[in-house]
PDB file of C-alpha atoms in Angstrom:
ATOM      1  CA  MET A  22      73.436 -10.904  65.576  1.00 48.00           C
ATOM      2  CA  SER A  23      73.875  -7.223  65.032  1.00 51.00           C
ATOM      3  CA  GLU A  24      71.608  -4.385  66.713  1.00 52.00           C
ATOM      4  CA  SER A  25      70.485  -3.730  63.359  1.00 55.00           C
ATOM      5  CA  ARG A  26      69.100  -7.195  62.737  1.00 57.00           C
ATOM      6  CA  LYS A  27      67.709  -6.949  66.001  1.00 57.00           C
ATOM      7  CA  LEU A  28      65.033  -4.389  65.943  1.00 55.00           C
ATOM      8  CA  PRO A  29      63.618  -5.332  62.909  1.00 64.00           C
ATOM      9  CA  ALA A  30      62.850  -9.049  64.555  1.00 64.00           C
ATOM     10  CA  ARG A  31      61.313  -7.723  67.708  1.00 68.00           C
ATOM     11  CA  LYS A  32      59.146  -5.576  65.665  1.00 67.00           C
ATOM     12  CA  HIS A  33      58.026  -8.796  63.721  1.00 69.00           C
ATOM     13  CA  THR A  34      57.409 -10.855  66.748  1.00 75.00           C
ATOM     14  CA  ARG A  35      55.208  -8.291  68.396  1.00 77.00           C
ATOM     15  CA  GLU A  36      52.979  -7.471  65.548  1.00 81.00           C
ATOM     16  CA  TRP A  37      52.775 -11.768  65.530  1.00 80.00           C
ATOM     17  CA  ARG A  38      51.928 -11.602  69.341  1.00 83.00           C
ATOM     18  CA  ARG A  39      49.060  -8.669  68.282  1.00 85.00           C
ATOM     19  CA  TRP A  40      47.868 -10.259  65.647  1.00 87.00           C
ATOM     20  CA  LEU A  41      47.478 -13.637  67.660  1.00 88.00           C
ATOM     21  CA  ALA A  42      45.894 -11.886  70.547  1.00 87.00           C
ATOM     22  CA  GLY A  43      43.139 -10.235  68.259  1.00 88.00           C
ATOM     23  CA  ALA A  44      42.520 -13.523  66.568  1.00 89.00           C
ATOM     24  CA  LEU A  45      41.922 -15.221  70.642  1.00 92.00           C
ATOM     25  CA  LEU A  46      39.555 -12.294  71.276  1.00 91.00           C
ATOM     26  CA  VAL A  47      37.421 -12.550  67.925  1.00 90.00           C
ATOM     27  CA  GLY A  48      37.553 -16.713  68.609  1.00 88.00           C
ATOM     28  CA  LEU A  49      36.403 -15.876  72.015  1.00 88.00           C
ATOM     29  CA  VAL A  50      33.483 -13.751  71.236  1.00 85.00           C
ATOM     30  CA  LEU A  51      32.510 -16.088  68.570  1.00 83.00           C
ATOM     31  CA  TRP A  52      32.384 -19.226  71.056  1.00 84.00           C
ATOM     32  CA  SER A  53      30.452 -17.075  73.464  1.00 78.00           C
ATOM     33  CA  PHE A  54      27.894 -16.956  70.852  1.00 76.00           C
ATOM     34  CA  THR A  55      27.249 -20.402  70.596  1.00 76.00           C
ATOM     35  CA  GLY A  56      26.009 -21.027  74.091  1.00 70.00           C
ATOM     36  CA  MET A  57      23.048 -18.471  73.393  1.00 67.00           C
ATOM     37  CA  PRO A  58      19.440 -19.820  72.872  1.00 66.00           C
ATOM     38  CA  ALA A  59      18.012 -19.120  69.312  1.00 61.00           C
ATOM     39  CA  PHE A  60      17.263 -15.904  68.724  1.00 60.00           C
ATOM     40  CA  ALA A  61      12.998 -15.825  67.969  1.00 63.00           C
ATOM     41  CA  ILE A  62      10.630 -13.159  68.131  1.00 67.00           C
ATOM     42  CA  LYS A  63       6.824 -13.759  69.657  1.00 70.00           C
ATOM     43  CA  ASP A  64       4.203 -13.416  67.660  1.00 71.00           C
ATOM     44  CA  ASN A  65       2.536 -10.691  68.947  1.00 74.00           C
ATOM     45  CA  ALA A  66       5.512  -8.686  69.412  1.00 73.00           C
ATOM     46  CA  LYS A  67       4.499  -6.267  67.425  1.00 79.00           C
ATOM     47  CA  GLN A  68       1.495  -5.311  69.223  1.00 79.00           C
ATOM     48  CA  ILE A  69       3.097  -5.390  72.405  1.00 77.00           C
ATOM     49  CA  GLY A  70       6.033  -3.888  71.449  1.00 79.00           C
ATOM     50  CA  GLY A  71       3.600  -0.726  69.852  1.00 83.00           C
ATOM     51  CA  ALA A  72       1.276  -1.096  72.819  1.00 79.00           C
ATOM     52  CA  ILE A  73       4.632   0.171  75.308  1.00 78.00           C
ATOM     53  CA  ILE A  74       5.906   2.547  72.835  1.00 85.00           C
ATOM     54  CA  ALA A  75       2.233   4.421  72.534  1.00 84.00           C
ATOM     55  CA  GLY A  76       1.742   3.855  76.460  1.00 80.00           C
ATOM     56  CA  ILE A  77       5.335   5.568  77.513  1.00 79.00           C
ATOM     57  CA  PHE A  78       4.642   8.356  74.948  1.00 84.00           C
ATOM     58  CA  ASN A  79       1.391   9.205  76.326  1.00 87.00           C
ATOM     59  CA  PRO A  80       1.866   9.245  79.580  1.00 88.00           C
ATOM     60  CA  ASP A  81      -0.733   8.985  82.426  1.00 88.00           C
ATOM     61  CA  TRP A  82      -0.809  12.677  83.507  1.00 90.00           C
ATOM     62  CA  HIS A  83      -3.703  11.749  86.377  1.00 89.00           C
ATOM     63  CA  TYR A  84      -1.434   9.892  88.379  1.00 90.00           C
ATOM     64  CA  VAL A  85       1.225  12.774  88.999  1.00 91.00           C
ATOM     65  CA  TRP A  86      -0.422  13.920  92.060  1.00 89.00           C
ATOM     66  CA  THR A  87      -3.988  12.153  93.595  1.00 85.00           C
ATOM     67  CA  GLY A  88      -3.126  13.318  97.448  1.00 80.00           C
ATOM     68  CA  ASP A  89      -3.502   9.864  98.640  1.00 81.00           C
ATOM     69  CA  GLY A  90       0.053   9.489  99.395  1.00 78.00           C
ATOM     70  CA  GLU A  91       0.604   6.684  96.410  1.00 83.00           C
ATOM     71  CA  ASP A  92       0.873   9.443  93.428  1.00 89.00           C
ATOM     72  CA  LEU A  93       4.131  10.055  91.730  1.00 92.00           C
ATOM     73  CA  VAL A  94       5.113  12.683  93.591  1.00 92.00           C
ATOM     74  CA  SER A  95       4.738  11.317  96.826  1.00 92.00           C
ATOM     75  CA  THR A  96       7.124   8.115  95.843  1.00 92.00           C
ATOM     76  CA  LEU A  97       9.765  10.518  94.038  1.00 93.00           C
ATOM     77  CA  LEU A  98      10.011  12.588  97.213  1.00 93.00           C
ATOM     78  CA  GLN A  99      10.288   9.064  99.332  1.00 93.00           C
ATOM     79  CA  THR A 100      12.846   7.770  97.091  1.00 94.00           C
ATOM     80  CA  VAL A 101      15.061  10.656  97.572  1.00 94.00           C
ATOM     81  CA  ALA A 102      14.379  10.958 101.314  1.00 94.00           C
ATOM     82  CA  ILE A 103      15.781   7.398 100.478  1.00 94.00           C
ATOM     83  CA  ALA A 104      19.046   8.164  99.258  1.00 94.00           C
ATOM     84  CA  PHE A 105      19.431  11.165 101.571  1.00 94.00           C
ATOM     85  CA  ALA A 106      18.690   9.267 105.012  1.00 95.00           C
ATOM     86  CA  GLY A 107      21.300   6.009 103.482  1.00 94.00           C
ATOM     87  CA  THR A 108      23.788   8.723 102.397  1.00 94.00           C
ATOM     88  CA  PHE A 109      23.842  10.474 105.495  1.00 94.00           C
ATOM     89  CA  ILE A 110      24.166   7.412 107.650  1.00 93.00           C
ATOM     90  CA  SER A 111      27.142   5.985 105.925  1.00 94.00           C
ATOM     91  CA  ALA A 112      28.584   9.356 105.516  1.00 93.00           C
ATOM     92  CA  VAL A 113      29.124   9.091 109.238  1.00 92.00           C
ATOM     93  CA  VAL A 114      29.928   5.420 109.485  1.00 93.00           C
ATOM     94  CA  SER A 115      32.459   5.772 106.640  1.00 92.00           C
ATOM     95  CA  LEU A 116      34.760   8.006 108.789  1.00 89.00           C
ATOM     96  CA  PRO A 117      36.251   5.572 111.127  1.00 89.00           C
ATOM     97  CA  PHE A 118      36.513   3.275 108.328  1.00 91.00           C
ATOM     98  CA  ALA A 119      38.383   5.727 106.264  1.00 89.00           C
ATOM     99  CA  PHE A 120      40.782   5.652 108.873  1.00 86.00           C
ATOM    100  CA  TRP A 121      41.014   2.557 108.932  1.00 89.00           C
ATOM    101  CA  ALA A 122      41.860   1.586 105.278  1.00 89.00           C
ATOM    102  CA  ALA A 123      44.574   4.853 104.982  1.00 86.00           C
ATOM    103  CA  ARG A 124      47.566   3.860 104.421  1.00 84.00           C
ATOM    104  CA  SER A 125      49.489   7.012 105.754  1.00 77.00           C
ATOM    105  CA  LYS A 126      47.866   6.688 108.772  1.00 72.00           C
ATOM    106  CA  HIS A 127      49.660   3.468 109.756  1.00 75.00           C
ATOM    107  CA  LYS A 128      53.298   2.192 110.074  1.00 76.00           C
ATOM    108  CA  PHE A 129      52.510  -1.727 110.177  1.00 80.00           C
ATOM    109  CA  TRP A 130      51.325  -2.377 106.057  1.00 79.00           C
ATOM    110  CA  LEU A 131      48.819  -5.081 107.429  1.00 84.00           C
ATOM    111  CA  VAL A 132      46.318  -2.559 109.524  1.00 86.00           C
ATOM    112  CA  SER A 133      45.234  -0.687 106.139  1.00 86.00           C
ATOM    113  CA  ARG A 134      45.015  -3.270 104.180  1.00 89.00           C
ATOM    114  CA  SER A 135      42.427  -5.015 106.141  1.00 91.00           C
ATOM    115  CA  GLY A 136      40.675  -1.714 106.549  1.00 90.00           C
ATOM    116  CA  LYS A 137      41.040  -1.467 102.546  1.00 90.00           C
ATOM    117  CA  PHE A 138      39.787  -5.741 102.310  1.00 92.00           C
ATOM    118  CA  VAL A 139      36.694  -5.008 104.365  1.00 92.00           C
ATOM    119  CA  LEU A 140      35.873  -2.324 102.098  1.00 91.00           C
ATOM    120  CA  THR A 141      35.741  -4.337  99.337  1.00 90.00           C
ATOM    121  CA  ALA A 142      34.172  -7.105 100.815  1.00 91.00           C
ATOM    122  CA  ILE A 143      31.438  -4.620 101.378  1.00 90.00           C
ATOM    123  CA  ARG A 144      31.167  -3.160  98.021  1.00 88.00           C
ATOM    124  CA  THR A 145      30.458  -6.852  96.643  1.00 88.00           C
ATOM    125  CA  PHE A 146      27.084  -6.905  97.677  1.00 87.00           C
ATOM    126  CA  PRO A 147      24.336  -5.626  95.117  1.00 88.00           C
ATOM    127  CA  GLU A 148      21.782  -3.164  96.601  1.00 89.00           C
ATOM    128  CA  ILE A 149      18.818  -5.394  95.509  1.00 90.00           C
ATOM    129  CA  VAL A 150      20.834  -8.282  97.642  1.00 90.00           C
ATOM    130  CA  LEU A 151      21.204  -6.198 100.248  1.00 91.00           C
ATOM    131  CA  ALA A 152      17.549  -5.250 100.366  1.00 92.00           C
ATOM    132  CA  LEU A 153      16.404  -8.579 100.062  1.00 92.00           C
ATOM    133  CA  MET A 154      18.206  -9.339 102.979  1.00 92.00           C
ATOM    134  CA  PHE A 155      17.225  -6.053 105.460  1.00 92.00           C
ATOM    135  CA  ILE A 156      13.383  -6.558 104.132  1.00 92.00           C
ATOM    136  CA  LYS A 157      13.937  -9.923 105.735  1.00 90.00           C
ATOM    137  CA  ALA A 158      14.614  -8.652 108.807  1.00 89.00           C
ATOM    138  CA  VAL A 159      12.303  -5.363 108.764  1.00 91.00           C
ATOM    139  CA  GLY A 160      10.104  -6.010 106.379  1.00 88.00           C
ATOM    140  CA  PRO A 161       9.053  -4.432 103.520  1.00 87.00           C
ATOM    141  CA  SER A 162       9.648  -0.664 103.904  1.00 87.00           C
ATOM    142  CA  ALA A 163      11.408   1.962 102.897  1.00 90.00           C
ATOM    143  CA  PHE A 164      13.573   1.379 106.303  1.00 92.00           C
ATOM    144  CA  ALA A 165      14.904  -1.699 104.512  1.00 92.00           C
ATOM    145  CA  GLY A 166      15.655   0.681 101.359  1.00 92.00           C
ATOM    146  CA  VAL A 167      17.511   2.798 103.602  1.00 94.00           C
ATOM    147  CA  LEU A 168      19.477   0.484 105.193  1.00 93.00           C
ATOM    148  CA  ALA A 169      20.528  -1.170 102.029  1.00 93.00           C
ATOM    149  CA  VAL A 170      22.201   1.976 100.193  1.00 93.00           C
ATOM    150  CA  GLY A 171      23.559   3.242 103.974  1.00 93.00           C
ATOM    151  CA  PHE A 172      25.092  -0.460 104.187  1.00 93.00           C
ATOM    152  CA  HIS A 173      26.709  -0.451 100.452  1.00 91.00           C
ATOM    153  CA  SER A 174      27.543   3.121 100.645  1.00 92.00           C
ATOM    154  CA  VAL A 175      29.864   2.503 103.158  1.00 93.00           C
ATOM    155  CA  GLY A 176      32.409   0.822 100.949  1.00 89.00           C
ATOM    156  CA  MET A 177      32.519   3.459  98.438  1.00 90.00           C
ATOM    157  CA  LEU A 178      32.470   6.199 100.659  1.00 93.00           C
ATOM    158  CA  ALA A 179      35.024   4.742 103.022  1.00 92.00           C
ATOM    159  CA  LYS A 180      37.064   4.160  99.827  1.00 91.00           C
ATOM    160  CA  LEU A 181      37.053   7.709  98.616  1.00 90.00           C
ATOM    161  CA  PHE A 182      37.470   9.128 102.086  1.00 90.00           C
ATOM    162  CA  SER A 183      40.818   7.383 102.639  1.00 90.00           C
ATOM    163  CA  GLU A 184      42.185   8.292  99.032  1.00 88.00           C
ATOM    164  CA  ALA A 185      41.505  11.578 100.361  1.00 87.00           C
ATOM    165  CA  ILE A 186      42.763  11.284 103.686  1.00 86.00           C
ATOM    166  CA  GLU A 187      46.110   9.594 102.081  1.00 84.00           C
ATOM    167  CA  ASN A 188      46.694  12.650  99.245  1.00 83.00           C
ATOM    168  CA  LEU A 189      46.085  14.767 102.226  1.00 80.00           C
ATOM    169  CA  ASP A 190      48.933  17.757 102.727  1.00 74.00           C
ATOM    170  CA  ASN A 191      50.821  17.407 105.582  1.00 73.00           C
ATOM    171  CA  GLY A 192      52.472  20.700 105.723  1.00 73.00           C
ATOM    172  CA  ALA A 193      49.629  22.354 107.619  1.00 71.00           C
ATOM    173  CA  GLY A 194      49.700  19.864 110.326  1.00 70.00           C
ATOM    174  CA  GLU A 195      53.379  20.113 111.078  1.00 72.00           C
ATOM    175  CA  ALA A 196      53.234  23.834 110.969  1.00 77.00           C
ATOM    176  CA  VAL A 197      50.378  23.297 113.830  1.00 72.00           C
ATOM    177  CA  THR A 198      52.790  21.016 115.565  1.00 76.00           C
ATOM    178  CA  ALA A 199      55.801  23.079 115.412  1.00 77.00           C
ATOM    179  CA  ALA A 200      53.766  26.148 117.139  1.00 76.00           C
ATOM    180  CA  GLY A 201      52.847  24.087 120.155  1.00 75.00           C
ATOM    181  CA  GLY A 202      49.438  22.678 118.822  1.00 73.00           C
ATOM    182  CA  THR A 203      48.411  19.428 120.443  1.00 75.00           C
ATOM    183  CA  HIS A 204      47.482  16.498 118.454  1.00 68.00           C
ATOM    184  CA  LEU A 205      43.723  17.522 118.440  1.00 70.00           C
ATOM    185  CA  ASP A 206      44.319  21.066 117.794  1.00 68.00           C
ATOM    186  CA  THR A 207      46.255  19.682 114.582  1.00 72.00           C
ATOM    187  CA  THR A 208      43.113  17.846 113.728  1.00 68.00           C
ATOM    188  CA  MET A 209      40.853  20.606 113.855  1.00 72.00           C
ATOM    189  CA  LEU A 210      42.613  23.141 112.246  1.00 71.00           C
ATOM    190  CA  ALA A 211      44.716  21.791 109.916  1.00 73.00           C
ATOM    191  CA  THR A 212      43.733  18.058 109.113  1.00 75.00           C
ATOM    192  CA  ILE A 213      39.684  18.635 108.801  1.00 78.00           C
ATOM    193  CA  PRO A 214      39.650  22.098 107.257  1.00 79.00           C
ATOM    194  CA  GLN A 215      41.841  20.605 104.669  1.00 82.00           C
ATOM    195  CA  LEU A 216      39.528  17.398 104.109  1.00 83.00           C
ATOM    196  CA  LEU A 217      36.376  18.687 104.496  1.00 85.00           C
ATOM    197  CA  PRO A 218      35.394  20.071 101.053  1.00 85.00           C
ATOM    198  CA  GLU A 219      36.787  16.621  99.661  1.00 87.00           C
ATOM    199  CA  PHE A 220      34.463  14.567 101.846  1.00 89.00           C
ATOM    200  CA  ILE A 221      31.189  16.718 100.728  1.00 90.00           C
ATOM    201  CA  SER A 222      32.283  16.204  97.519  1.00 89.00           C
ATOM    202  CA  ASN A 223      32.452  12.543  97.244  1.00 90.00           C
ATOM    203  CA  THR A 224      29.195  12.324  99.604  1.00 92.00           C
ATOM    204  CA  LEU A 225      27.085  14.469  97.087  1.00 91.00           C
ATOM    205  CA  TYR A 226      28.816  12.114  94.573  1.00 89.00           C
ATOM    206  CA  ARG A 227      27.493   9.525  96.586  1.00 91.00           C
ATOM    207  CA  PHE A 228      24.089  11.047  96.918  1.00 93.00           C
ATOM    208  CA  GLU A 229      23.661  11.091  92.845  1.00 90.00           C
ATOM    209  CA  LEU A 230      24.080   7.614  92.628  1.00 90.00           C
ATOM    210  CA  ALA A 231      22.412   6.239  95.230  1.00 92.00           C
ATOM    211  CA  ILE A 232      19.158   8.505  94.131  1.00 92.00           C
ATOM    212  CA  ARG A 233      19.686   5.700  90.853  1.00 88.00           C
ATOM    213  CA  SER A 234      19.742   2.793  93.015  1.00 88.00           C
ATOM    214  CA  ALA A 235      16.492   3.871  95.490  1.00 91.00           C
ATOM    215  CA  SER A 236      14.564   4.697  92.492  1.00 89.00           C
ATOM    216  CA  ILE A 237      14.905   0.680  91.964  1.00 87.00           C
ATOM    217  CA  LEU A 238      14.955  -0.693  95.483  1.00 89.00           C
ATOM    218  CA  GLY A 239      11.137  -0.555  95.783  1.00 86.00           C
ATOM    219  CA  ILE A 240      10.934  -3.605  92.778  1.00 87.00           C
ATOM    220  CA  VAL A 241      11.724  -5.559  95.727  1.00 88.00           C
ATOM    221  CA  GLY A 242       9.504  -3.810  98.308  1.00 86.00           C
ATOM    222  CA  ALA A 243      12.153  -1.471  99.512  1.00 87.00           C
ATOM    223  CA  GLY A 244       9.831   1.879  99.414  1.00 86.00           C
ATOM    224  CA  GLY A 245      10.629   4.622  96.713  1.00 88.00           C
ATOM    225  CA  VAL A 246       9.289   4.794  92.820  1.00 91.00           C
ATOM    226  CA  GLY A 247      10.087   1.485  92.120  1.00 88.00           C
ATOM    227  CA  THR A 248       6.926  -0.322  93.678  1.00 88.00           C
ATOM    228  CA  PRO A 249       4.217   1.417  91.593  1.00 90.00           C
ATOM    229  CA  LEU A 250       6.527   0.734  88.832  1.00 90.00           C
ATOM    230  CA  ILE A 251       6.711  -2.658  88.608  1.00 90.00           C
ATOM    231  CA  PHE A 252       3.084  -3.046  89.733  1.00 90.00           C
ATOM    232  CA  ALA A 253       2.449  -0.700  86.032  1.00 90.00           C
ATOM    233  CA  ILE A 254       4.944  -2.978  84.624  1.00 87.00           C
ATOM    234  CA  SER A 255       2.905  -6.285  85.333  1.00 89.00           C
ATOM    235  CA  SER A 256      -0.384  -4.908  84.786  1.00 88.00           C
ATOM    236  CA  ARG A 257       0.892  -3.995  81.541  1.00 86.00           C
ATOM    237  CA  ALA A 258      -0.340  -0.176  82.198  1.00 89.00           C
ATOM    238  CA  TRP A 259       2.345   1.419  80.232  1.00 88.00           C
ATOM    239  CA  SER A 260       0.570   4.887  79.965  1.00 90.00           C
ATOM    240  CA  ARG A 261       1.606   4.971  83.630  1.00 91.00           C
ATOM    241  CA  VAL A 262       4.883   3.474  83.504  1.00 89.00           C
ATOM    242  CA  GLY A 263       5.444   6.221  80.590  1.00 89.00           C
ATOM    243  CA  ILE A 264       4.462   9.023  83.449  1.00 91.00           C
ATOM    244  CA  ILE A 265       6.822   7.040  86.210  1.00 92.00           C
ATOM    245  CA  LEU A 266       9.888   7.011  84.029  1.00 90.00           C
ATOM    246  CA  LEU A 267       9.323  10.495  83.215  1.00 91.00           C
ATOM    247  CA  GLY A 268       9.521  11.467  86.917  1.00 92.00           C
ATOM    248  CA  ILE A 269      12.726   9.238  87.256  1.00 92.00           C
ATOM    249  CA  VAL A 270      13.743  11.347  84.412  1.00 91.00           C
ATOM    250  CA  ILE A 271      13.272  14.648  85.578  1.00 92.00           C
ATOM    251  CA  MET A 272      14.305  13.838  89.159  1.00 93.00           C
ATOM    252  CA  VAL A 273      17.721  12.230  88.339  1.00 91.00           C
ATOM    253  CA  THR A 274      19.097  15.492  86.429  1.00 92.00           C
ATOM    254  CA  LEU A 275      17.555  18.447  88.827  1.00 93.00           C
ATOM    255  CA  VAL A 276      19.562  16.151  91.384  1.00 91.00           C
ATOM    256  CA  ASP A 277      22.799  15.936  89.540  1.00 89.00           C
ATOM    257  CA  PHE A 278      22.240  19.462  88.592  1.00 91.00           C
ATOM    258  CA  ILE A 279      22.194  21.005  92.182  1.00 90.00           C
ATOM    259  CA  SER A 280      24.528  18.616  93.373  1.00 88.00           C
ATOM    260  CA  GLY A 281      27.213  19.508  90.734  1.00 85.00           C
ATOM    261  CA  ALA A 282      26.461  22.732  91.216  1.00 87.00           C
ATOM    262  CA  ILE A 283      27.395  22.479  94.742  1.00 86.00           C
ATOM    263  CA  ARG A 284      30.435  20.240  94.152  1.00 81.00           C
ATOM    264  CA  LYS A 285      31.829  22.922  91.827  1.00 82.00           C
ATOM    265  CA  ARG A 286      31.837  25.558  94.404  1.00 80.00           C
ATOM    266  CA  LEU A 287      33.583  23.274  97.031  1.00 72.00           C
ATOM    267  CA  ILE A 288      36.510  22.450  94.344  1.00 64.00           C
TER     268      ILE A 288
END
């Protein structure tokens, strides 16, 4: 068969495979719906939905500040403190793990692979599960939330740190060594100045994510704004739910804006 005849045949085979893959995908999606229970709406769904919407759009402004430490401002500040403390702890703990997992720092590949495996294992634990585990150890408190955020953040921060180390330009370090510098001189004058901006940028990015996580850890008793939120939902106090959600939106927006502005100056 000539080359000119082979090209249409290959094109026809590729098209046939695409159609087959598409048909299998559609069939899989349709089959997945067969295991779902029958879609039914409760009789009072309209009434409950209306109450939720009315409460959210008419927030309880008196809950913003009451002075008893259980108001919205206090719980939002506690949420920020949980995220900040957890992120700071994880940033410090992540440094040795990052150098362990960096391929460029080890001649034997098994060393860095083992470090990456440990970091992947840490990231598999959801923060809610970690919070429940730490609550059993230290009791329901904000401290359990700090430990949950900190432990989970180690897996992600150390991964980002190790990638920064792997992408490090060794030219500056070689110049210091050629000038007679010691290993400590190379670390202090070449390695750290190059890594520090990226380390800070990654830490700030992780802090943004930690704010969102800390906002829901209170649902299981790990402190923060999640605790009054779950209480308000349980008691169907939709006006309070509305003001809490509004506070979370404002808090996350401000943190993202400030963190983004700082990271832009670093890059």
